[in-house]
Coordinates of C-alpha atoms in Angstrom, one line a residue:
X27 CA 18.4 83.7 123.0
X28 CA 20.6 80.8 124.2
X29 CA 23.7 82.7 123.3
X30 CA 22.5 85.7 125.4
X31 CA 21.4 83.5 128.4
X32 CA 24.7 81.5 128.3
X33 CA 26.9 84.6 128.6
X34 CA 24.4 86.1 131.3
X35 CA 24.7 82.8 133.1
X36 CA 28.5 82.8 133.1
X37 CA 28.7 86.6 134.0
X38 CA 26.2 85.9 136.9
X39 CA 28.5 83.1 138.2
X40 CA 31.7 85.3 137.9
X41 CA 30.3 88.4 139.4
X42 CA 28.9 86.5 142.5
X43 CA 32.0 84.5 143.1
X44 CA 34.3 87.4 142.6
X45 CA 32.2 89.7 145.0
X46 CA 32.2 86.7 147.4
X47 CA 28.4 86.8 147.5
X48 CA 28.3 82.9 146.9
X49 CA 30.8 80.2 147.5
X50 CA 32.1 78.6 144.2
X51 CA 30.3 75.3 145.1
X52 CA 26.9 77.1 145.8
X53 CA 27.3 79.0 142.7
X54 CA 28.2 76.1 140.4
X55 CA 25.0 74.3 141.6
X56 CA 22.3 77.0 142.0
X57 CA 22.9 79.4 139.1
X58 CA 23.0 76.7 136.3
X59 CA 19.9 75.0 137.9
X60 CA 18.1 78.2 137.7
X61 CA 19.1 79.0 134.3
X62 CA 18.1 75.3 133.2
X63 CA 14.6 76.2 134.6
X64 CA 14.6 79.7 132.7
X65 CA 15.4 78.0 129.3
X66 CA 12.6 75.5 129.8
X67 CA 14.8 72.5 130.3
X68 CA 14.0 71.9 134.0
X69 CA 12.8 68.2 133.4
X70 CA 16.2 67.3 132.0
X71 CA 18.3 68.8 134.8
X72 CA 18.7 65.4 136.5
X73 CA 20.0 63.7 133.4
X74 CA 22.4 66.6 132.8
X75 CA 23.7 66.3 136.4
X76 CA 24.1 62.5 136.4
X77 CA 25.9 62.3 133.1
X78 CA 28.2 65.2 134.5
X79 CA 28.9 63.4 137.6
X80 CA 29.7 60.2 135.9
X81 CA 32.3 62.1 133.7
X82 CA 33.8 63.9 136.7
X83 CA 34.1 60.9 139.1
X84 CA 37.8 59.9 137.9
X85 CA 39.0 63.5 138.4
X86 CA 37.4 63.8 141.8
X87 CA 39.1 60.5 142.9
X88 CA 42.5 61.7 141.6
X89 CA 42.3 64.9 143.6
X90 CA 41.2 63.4 146.8
X91 CA 43.7 60.5 147.0
X92 CA 46.5 63.0 145.8
X93 CA 45.7 65.5 148.5
X94 CA 45.8 62.7 151.0
X95 CA 49.1 61.3 149.7
X96 CA 51.2 64.4 149.6
X97 CA 49.5 65.5 153.0
X98 CA 50.8 62.4 154.5
X99 CA 54.3 62.8 152.9
X100 CA 54.4 66.3 154.6
X101 CA 53.4 64.8 157.9
X102 CA 56.0 62.1 157.8
X103 CA 58.8 64.6 157.0
X104 CA 59.5 63.6 153.5
X105 CA 60.4 67.3 152.6
X106 CA 62.2 68.3 155.8
X107 CA 65.6 67.1 154.6
X108 CA 65.2 69.1 151.6
X109 CA 64.5 72.3 153.6
X110 CA 67.5 71.6 155.5
X111 CA 69.6 71.1 152.6
X112 CA 68.5 74.3 150.9
X113 CA 69.3 76.3 154.0
X114 CA 72.7 74.8 154.3
X115 CA 73.2 75.8 150.3
X116 CA 71.9 79.4 150.9
X117 CA 74.4 80.1 153.7
X118 CA 74.5 83.9 153.7
X119 CA 74.8 84.6 150.1
X120 CA 71.8 86.5 148.8
X121 CA 71.9 85.0 145.5
X122 CA 71.8 81.5 147.0
X123 CA 69.0 82.6 149.3
X124 CA 66.8 83.7 146.3
X125 CA 67.5 80.5 144.2
X126 CA 66.9 78.5 147.3
X127 CA 63.6 80.1 147.7
X128 CA 62.6 79.3 144.1
X129 CA 63.8 75.6 144.6
X130 CA 62.0 75.1 147.9
X131 CA 58.7 76.6 146.5
X132 CA 58.9 74.2 143.5
X133 CA 59.5 71.2 145.6
X134 CA 57.0 71.8 148.3
X135 CA 54.4 72.7 145.6
X136 CA 54.2 68.9 144.7
X137 CA 51.5 68.7 147.2
X138 CA 49.2 70.9 145.0
X139 CA 48.3 73.2 147.9
X140 CA 49.3 76.9 147.7
X141 CA 48.9 77.7 151.3
X142 CA 51.0 74.8 152.4
X143 CA 53.7 75.9 149.8
X144 CA 53.9 79.4 151.1
X145 CA 53.7 78.6 154.8
X146 CA 56.7 76.2 154.5
X147 CA 58.8 78.4 152.2
X148 CA 58.3 81.7 154.1
X149 CA 58.7 79.9 157.5
X150 CA 62.2 78.5 156.2
X151 CA 63.4 81.7 154.3
X152 CA 62.1 84.6 156.1
X153 CA 64.6 84.7 159.0
X154 CA 67.4 84.7 156.4
X155 CA 65.9 87.6 154.3
X156 CA 65.4 89.5 157.5
X157 CA 69.0 89.0 158.9
X158 CA 70.6 89.7 155.6
X159 CA 68.2 92.8 155.1
X160 CA 67.1 91.4 151.7
X161 CA 63.9 92.5 150.0
X162 CA 61.1 90.4 151.1
X163 CA 59.1 91.2 147.9
X164 CA 61.7 89.1 146.0
X165 CA 61.0 86.3 148.3
X166 CA 57.2 86.4 147.7
X167 CA 57.4 87.1 144.1
X168 CA 59.7 84.2 143.2
X169 CA 57.8 81.9 145.6
X170 CA 54.4 82.8 144.0
X171 CA 55.9 82.5 140.4
X172 CA 57.3 79.1 141.0
X173 CA 54.2 77.9 142.7
X174 CA 52.3 79.0 139.8
X175 CA 54.2 77.0 137.3
X176 CA 54.0 73.9 139.6
X177 CA 50.3 74.5 140.2
X178 CA 49.7 73.0 136.9
X179 CA 50.2 69.5 138.2
X180 CA 47.2 67.4 137.6
X181 CA 46.3 67.5 141.2
X182 CA 47.1 71.1 141.7
X183 CA 43.7 72.5 140.4
X184 CA 43.8 74.2 136.9
X185 CA 44.6 71.1 135.0
X186 CA 42.0 69.2 136.7
X187 CA 39.5 72.0 136.0
X188 CA 40.4 72.1 132.4
X189 CA 40.0 68.3 132.4
X190 CA 36.7 68.5 134.1
X191 CA 35.2 71.4 132.0
X192 CA 36.4 69.9 128.7
X193 CA 35.7 66.3 129.7
X194 CA 39.1 64.9 128.8
X195 CA 41.8 63.0 130.7
X196 CA 44.0 65.1 132.9
X197 CA 47.0 63.1 132.0
X198 CA 46.5 63.9 128.2
X199 CA 46.8 67.6 129.1
X200 CA 49.7 67.6 131.5
X201 CA 52.0 64.9 130.2
X202 CA 52.7 66.5 126.7
X203 CA 53.1 69.8 128.5
X204 CA 55.8 68.7 130.9
X205 CA 58.7 70.0 128.6
X206 CA 57.1 73.3 128.3
X207 CA 56.4 73.5 132.1
X208 CA 60.0 72.4 132.6
X209 CA 61.2 75.4 130.6
X210 CA 58.9 77.6 132.6
X211 CA 60.4 76.3 135.8
X212 CA 64.0 76.9 134.5
X213 CA 62.9 80.6 133.6
X214 CA 61.8 80.9 137.4
X215 CA 65.3 79.6 138.5
X216 CA 67.0 82.0 136.0
X217 CA 64.9 84.9 137.3
X218 CA 65.6 83.9 140.8
X219 CA 69.4 83.9 139.9
X220 CA 69.2 87.2 138.4
X221 CA 67.1 88.7 141.2
X222 CA 69.7 87.1 143.5
X223 CA 72.6 88.7 141.8
X224 CA 70.9 92.2 142.2
X225 CA 70.4 91.6 145.9
X226 CA 74.0 90.5 146.1
X227 CA 75.2 93.7 144.4
X228 CA 73.1 95.8 146.7
X229 CA 73.9 94.2 149.9
X230 CA 77.5 93.0 149.2
X231 CA 79.2 89.9 149.6
X232 CA 78.5 88.1 153.0
X233 CA 80.2 85.2 154.8
X234 CA 78.7 82.7 157.1
X235 CA 80.7 81.3 160.1
X236 CA 78.9 78.5 161.8
X237 CA 79.4 78.6 165.6
X238 CA 78.3 75.4 167.4
X239 CA 77.3 75.9 171.1
X240 CA 77.6 72.3 172.6
X241 CA 75.0 71.7 175.0
X242 CA 72.8 74.6 173.9
X243 CA 69.5 74.5 172.4
X244 CA 70.5 76.3 169.1
X245 CA 73.2 76.4 166.5
X246 CA 73.9 80.0 165.8
X247 CA 75.4 80.9 162.3
X248 CA 77.3 84.3 162.5
X249 CA 76.4 86.6 159.7
X250 CA 79.2 89.2 159.0
X251 CA 80.0 91.3 156.0
X252 CA 80.5 94.7 154.5
X253 CA 79.8 96.6 151.4
X254 CA 76.6 97.7 150.0
X255 CA 74.9 99.5 152.9
X256 CA 77.8 99.0 155.2
X257 CA 78.9 96.5 157.9
X258 CA 76.3 94.2 159.3
X259 CA 76.5 91.6 161.8
X260 CA 73.8 89.5 163.4
X261 CA 72.7 86.0 164.3
X262 CA 70.0 83.6 163.0
X263 CA 69.1 80.8 165.5
X264 CA 67.7 77.4 164.3
X265 CA 66.4 74.7 166.2
X266 CA 69.2 72.3 166.7
X267 CA 69.1 69.2 164.6
X268 CA 66.6 70.8 161.9
X269 CA 66.5 74.0 159.9
X270 CA 63.3 72.6 158.8
X271 CA 60.5 74.9 157.6
X272 CA 59.6 77.3 160.2
X273 CA 62.4 76.0 162.6
X274 CA 64.4 79.2 162.3
X275 CA 63.7 82.5 163.8
X276 CA 65.6 85.7 164.0
X277 CA 67.4 86.5 167.0
X278 CA 70.0 89.0 168.3
X279 CA 70.1 92.7 168.3
X280 CA 67.2 94.3 166.6
X281 CA 65.2 91.1 166.2
X282 CA 63.7 90.0 163.0
X283 CA 60.2 89.7 164.4
X284 CA 57.9 87.1 163.4
X285 CA 55.4 86.5 160.7
X286 CA 51.9 85.3 161.3
X287 CA 50.1 83.7 158.4
X288 CA 47.1 85.6 157.0
X289 CA 43.9 83.9 157.0
X290 CA 42.5 84.2 153.5
X291 CA 39.1 83.3 152.2
X292 CA 38.7 79.5 152.0
X293 CA 38.6 77.7 148.6
X294 CA 40.1 74.7 146.7
X295 CA 43.8 74.6 146.9
X296 CA 44.1 77.4 149.4
X297 CA 43.2 75.8 152.8
X298 CA 45.9 75.2 155.5
X299 CA 45.7 71.5 156.3
X300 CA 44.8 70.8 159.8
X301 CA 47.4 68.5 161.5
X302 CA 49.9 68.8 158.7
X303 CA 52.1 71.3 160.7
X304 CA 51.4 73.9 158.1
X305 CA 48.8 76.1 159.8
X306 CA 49.4 79.8 160.3
X307 CA 47.7 82.2 162.7
X308 CA 46.1 85.3 161.2
X309 CA 48.2 88.5 161.0
X310 CA 46.5 92.0 161.7
X311 CA 46.1 93.7 158.5
X312 CA 46.2 90.6 156.2
X313 CA 43.2 88.8 157.5
X314 CA 40.7 88.8 160.3
X315 CA 41.5 88.1 163.8
X316 CA 44.7 88.4 166.0
X317 CA 47.8 86.1 166.1
X318 CA 47.3 83.2 168.2
X319 CA 49.6 80.1 168.9
X320 CA 48.0 77.2 167.4
X321 CA 47.6 73.8 169.0
X322 CA 49.0 70.5 167.7
X323 CA 52.6 69.9 166.5
X324 CA 53.2 73.3 165.1
X325 CA 56.5 75.0 166.4
X326 CA 55.9 78.8 167.3
X327 CA 58.6 81.0 168.6
X328 CA 58.3 83.9 170.9
X329 CA 57.2 86.2 168.1
X330 CA 54.5 84.0 166.8
X331 CA 56.5 82.8 163.9
X332 CA 55.3 79.3 162.8
X333 CA 56.3 76.3 160.7
X334 CA 56.8 72.7 160.7
X335 CA 57.8 71.1 164.1
X336 CA 61.0 69.0 163.7
X337 CA 59.9 66.9 166.6
X338 CA 56.1 66.5 165.5
X339 CA 54.8 63.1 166.4
X340 CA 53.9 62.2 162.9
X341 CA 57.5 62.1 161.6
X342 CA 58.8 58.8 160.3
X343 CA 62.6 59.0 159.9
X344 CA 63.1 55.3 159.8
X345 CA 60.7 55.1 156.7
X346 CA 62.3 58.2 154.8
X347 CA 63.7 56.1 151.9
X348 CA 60.5 54.0 151.6
X349 CA 58.5 57.3 151.3
X350 CA 61.0 58.9 149.0
X351 CA 61.2 55.8 146.8
X352 CA 57.2 55.5 146.6
X353 CA 56.9 59.1 145.7
X354 CA 59.4 58.7 142.8
X355 CA 57.8 55.4 141.7
X356 CA 54.4 57.2 141.7
X357 CA 55.4 60.1 139.7
X358 CA 57.3 57.9 137.3
X359 CA 54.4 55.6 136.8
X360 CA 52.1 58.9 136.3
X361 CA 54.5 60.1 133.5
X362 CA 54.7 56.8 131.9
X363 CA 51.0 56.3 132.1
X364 CA 51.2 52.8 133.6
X365 CA 47.7 53.1 135.3
X366 CA 45.4 55.9 135.2
X367 CA 46.2 58.7 137.6
X368 CA 43.3 58.1 140.0
X369 CA 44.3 54.6 140.4
X370 CA 47.9 55.4 141.0
X371 CA 47.0 57.9 143.8
X372 CA 44.5 55.7 145.3
X373 CA 47.0 52.8 145.6
X374 CA 49.7 55.3 146.7
X375 CA 47.7 56.9 149.5
X376 CA 46.6 53.5 150.7
X377 CA 50.2 52.2 150.9
X378 CA 51.5 55.2 152.5
X379 CA 48.9 55.3 155.2
X380 CA 49.3 51.6 155.9
X381 CA 53.0 51.6 156.2
X382 CA 53.6 55.1 158.0
X383 CA 50.6 54.6 160.2
X384 CA 49.9 50.9 160.8
X385 CA 47.4 51.6 163.7
X386 CA 43.9 52.3 162.8
X387 CA 43.4 55.4 164.9
X388 CA 46.6 57.0 163.5
X389 CA 45.4 56.4 160.0
X390 CA 41.9 58.0 160.9
X391 CA 43.6 61.0 162.4
X392 CA 45.8 61.7 159.3
X393 CA 42.7 61.3 156.9
X394 CA 40.8 63.5 159.3
X395 CA 43.5 66.1 159.1
X396 CA 43.4 66.5 155.5
X397 CA 39.6 65.9 155.1
X398 CA 38.5 69.6 154.9
X399 CA 40.8 70.2 152.0
X400 CA 39.6 67.1 150.2
X401 CA 36.0 68.0 150.6
X402 CA 36.5 71.5 149.2
X403 CA 38.1 70.1 146.2
X404 CA 36.1 67.3 145.4
X405 CA 32.9 69.1 146.3
X406 CA 33.9 71.7 143.6
X407 CA 34.4 69.0 141.2
X408 CA 31.0 67.6 141.7
X409 CA 29.2 70.9 141.8
X410 CA 30.9 71.7 138.5
X411 CA 28.9 68.8 137.0
X412 CA 25.8 70.8 137.3
X413 CA 27.4 73.8 135.6
X414 CA 29.0 72.0 132.7
X415 CA 26.1 69.7 132.3
X416 CA 23.5 72.4 132.1
X417 CA 26.0 74.7 129.7
X418 CA 26.3 71.6 127.4
X419 CA 22.9 69.8 127.6
X420 CA 20.8 72.9 126.9
X421 CA 23.0 73.9 123.9
X422 CA 24.1 77.2 125.3
X423 CA 27.8 76.4 124.7
X424 CA 27.1 75.6 121.2
X425 CA 25.4 78.7 120.6
X426 CA 28.1 80.8 122.3
X427 CA 30.8 79.2 120.5
X428 CA 29.1 79.8 117.0
X429 CA 28.9 83.5 118.0
X430 CA 32.4 83.4 119.0
X431 CA 33.5 81.8 115.9
X432 CA 31.9 84.4 113.9
X433 CA 33.7 87.1 115.7
X434 CA 37.1 85.6 115.4
X435 CA 38.8 86.8 112.2
X436 CA 39.2 83.9 109.6
X437 CA 43.1 84.4 109.9
X438 CA 43.0 83.7 113.5
X439 CA 40.8 80.8 113.5
X440 CA 43.6 78.3 113.3
X441 CA 45.5 80.0 116.1
X442 CA 43.0 79.5 118.8
X443 CA 45.5 77.7 120.9
X444 CA 47.7 80.8 120.9
X445 CA 44.6 82.9 121.3
X446 CA 43.4 80.7 124.4
X447 CA 47.0 81.0 126.0
X448 CA 47.2 84.7 125.6
X449 CA 43.7 85.1 127.1
X450 CA 44.5 82.7 130.0
X451 CA 47.1 85.1 131.3
X452 CA 44.7 88.1 132.0
X453 CA 41.6 86.1 132.5
X454 CA 42.9 83.8 135.1
X455 CA 44.3 86.8 137.0
X456 CA 41.0 88.9 137.0
X457 CA 38.9 85.9 137.5
X458 CA 39.1 82.7 139.6
X459 CA 40.1 79.5 138.1
X460 CA 36.6 78.2 138.6
X461 CA 35.3 81.1 136.5
X462 CA 37.8 80.7 133.6
X463 CA 37.9 76.9 133.3
X464 CA 34.1 76.3 133.8
X465 CA 32.8 79.5 132.2
X466 CA 35.1 80.5 129.4
X467 CA 37.3 77.7 128.5
X468 CA 34.4 75.4 127.1
X469 CA 33.3 78.3 124.7
X470 CA 37.0 78.7 123.6
X471 CA 37.1 75.0 122.9
X472 CA 34.0 74.8 120.8
X473 CA 35.3 77.9 118.8
X474 CA 38.7 76.1 118.4
X475 CA 37.0 72.9 117.3
X476 CA 35.1 74.7 114.6
X477 CA 38.4 76.0 113.2
X478 CA 40.1 72.5 113.5
X479 CA 42.0 73.1 116.7
X480 CA 41.8 70.0 119.0
X481 CA 40.2 70.2 122.5
X482 CA 43.3 69.0 123.9
X483 CA 45.5 71.9 122.4
X484 CA 43.0 74.3 123.8
X485 CA 43.2 72.7 127.2
X486 CA 46.9 72.7 127.3
X487 CA 47.1 76.4 126.3
X488 CA 44.7 77.3 129.0
X489 CA 47.2 76.4 131.9
X490 CA 49.9 78.7 130.6
X491 CA 48.7 81.7 132.6
X492 CA 49.0 80.0 136.0
X493 CA 52.4 81.7 136.9
X494 CA 50.4 85.1 137.1
X495 CA 47.3 83.4 138.4
X496 CA 49.0 82.6 141.8
X497 CA 49.3 86.3 142.6
X498 CA 45.8 87.2 141.8
X499 CA 43.8 89.0 144.5
X500 CA 41.3 86.2 144.2
X501 CA 43.6 83.5 145.4
X502 CA 43.3 83.2 149.1
X503 CA 46.7 81.6 149.3
X504 CA 48.5 84.7 148.3
X505 CA 47.2 86.6 151.4
X506 CA 48.9 83.7 153.5
X507 CA 52.2 84.4 151.4
X508 CA 52.3 88.2 151.9
X509 CA 50.7 88.0 155.5
X510 CA 53.6 85.7 156.8
X511 CA 56.2 87.6 154.9
X512 CA 54.8 91.1 156.2
X513 CA 54.7 92.5 152.7
X514 CA 52.0 94.9 151.5
X515 CA 49.9 93.1 148.7
X516 CA 50.4 96.2 146.5
X517 CA 53.9 96.0 146.8
X518 CA 53.9 92.3 145.9
X519 CA 51.6 92.9 142.9
X520 CA 53.8 95.7 141.5
X521 CA 57.0 93.6 141.8
X522 CA 55.6 90.4 140.8
X523 CA 53.1 90.9 137.8
X524 CA 55.8 91.7 135.2
X525 CA 58.0 88.6 136.1
X526 CA 55.0 86.3 136.2
X527 CA 53.6 87.4 132.7
X528 CA 56.8 86.9 131.4
X529 CA 57.1 83.3 132.8
X530 CA 53.6 82.7 131.6
X531 CA 54.5 83.8 128.0
X532 CA 57.6 81.5 128.2
X533 CA 55.5 78.4 129.0
X534 CA 53.2 79.4 126.3
X535 CA 55.9 79.8 123.7
X536 CA 57.6 76.6 124.7
X537 CA 54.3 74.7 124.3
X538 CA 54.1 76.0 120.7
X539 CA 57.7 75.3 120.1
X540 CA 57.3 71.7 121.2
X541 CA 54.2 71.4 119.1
X542 CA 51.9 70.6 121.9
X543 CA 49.9 73.9 121.6

């Protein structure tokens, strides 16, 4: 009976959140509470929840302060020079533009927020794609796949969920997987190079002549080239002094138009962060409402195209090297495991806020600007304490694992790491991360343990499918991506799925090759 009730509870949870009848946080709390009463364990519900909260507190702290830290780094302009450098590198070469898209998406993904990554990447690259007449699905596909690989960072979501669901340390999952994930990221760059060469062959070889207009508002590179579909000429204007994300906008004959961000359904890791300069208005056909010029420090051109304002008041150019050094030091300490990850980000966030915003009102404003995303993510983690607590405390997960063990052929029992990795690819596409990591993964882990496969191996294998997950229709951030790029979701899916699956298989294969899965 517990086996059936366990699967019914998971199925109910998945159906309700996939149909958007309940928010993940509400579903994580109410559904297991109901089933706890149903199996006659209502008197123990409090014990299950308190134990779960105690186990999940470090994960929630890590996510909270990681979001604040990287949000502040975007606010103060840590990534702005990177964007300018990538735009200079791209020039008017389609191959360089696609590779630059992958590099930019990977770098900005360090903040762990998909919507922010897509807003910055599309804002920076969209004018180049339009003026060079490049395929926009190439941009969305490469950006989504790169972000999917980087989304496995401990503060990105899936790794934290796996650690939460299996009650293990996130660093024990992530650090051994770094070589495999690095191989996956290299695969994305190779894919971008190949797709870029294909675009170069289709469009011909272009040249870029920069024309500086002293005293004017903009620097205007002139695009001229022949071949492919004939001669083309046009201009792309960039805000003087910065080709930062969103600072460029198409100008000249024909116009490139603007792209408004799509307002997707809110959820963990998918919220535009207020005050970070990464917000996007909604676009007709991609969300609800009409495009509106946002308030604050966002720069919006005549077409509503939006991105980071190079003159936003939160910039701290004099502290750039301090912020860069602090970020490198923080990531190095995390990899070397000098301190627990929650402690590192707690110290890093406090130091970043104190140095960059020494006045108390400014610090409060920065914290408030990122509070919505912090609340969404940490709220989900603590709500998960109810789900995992009930699933474990009532014995449901044990009974389901026993059933699953009996159904797995004896010859495959020792390969549960591989089985988990392969299942993670379609399952994280057709269901949310919440559903997979809190509903399915604990069962796979118990089945693996019965066959001698460690919980950590199962946890590492479970993040292999994230390259595909970021293009799932259940991920709100993907609607921001296709909305800003003015790409039909169906076109994006048809183009991206095959490459994302291949990337996920590369990550899984590398993990097995390196012996961590």
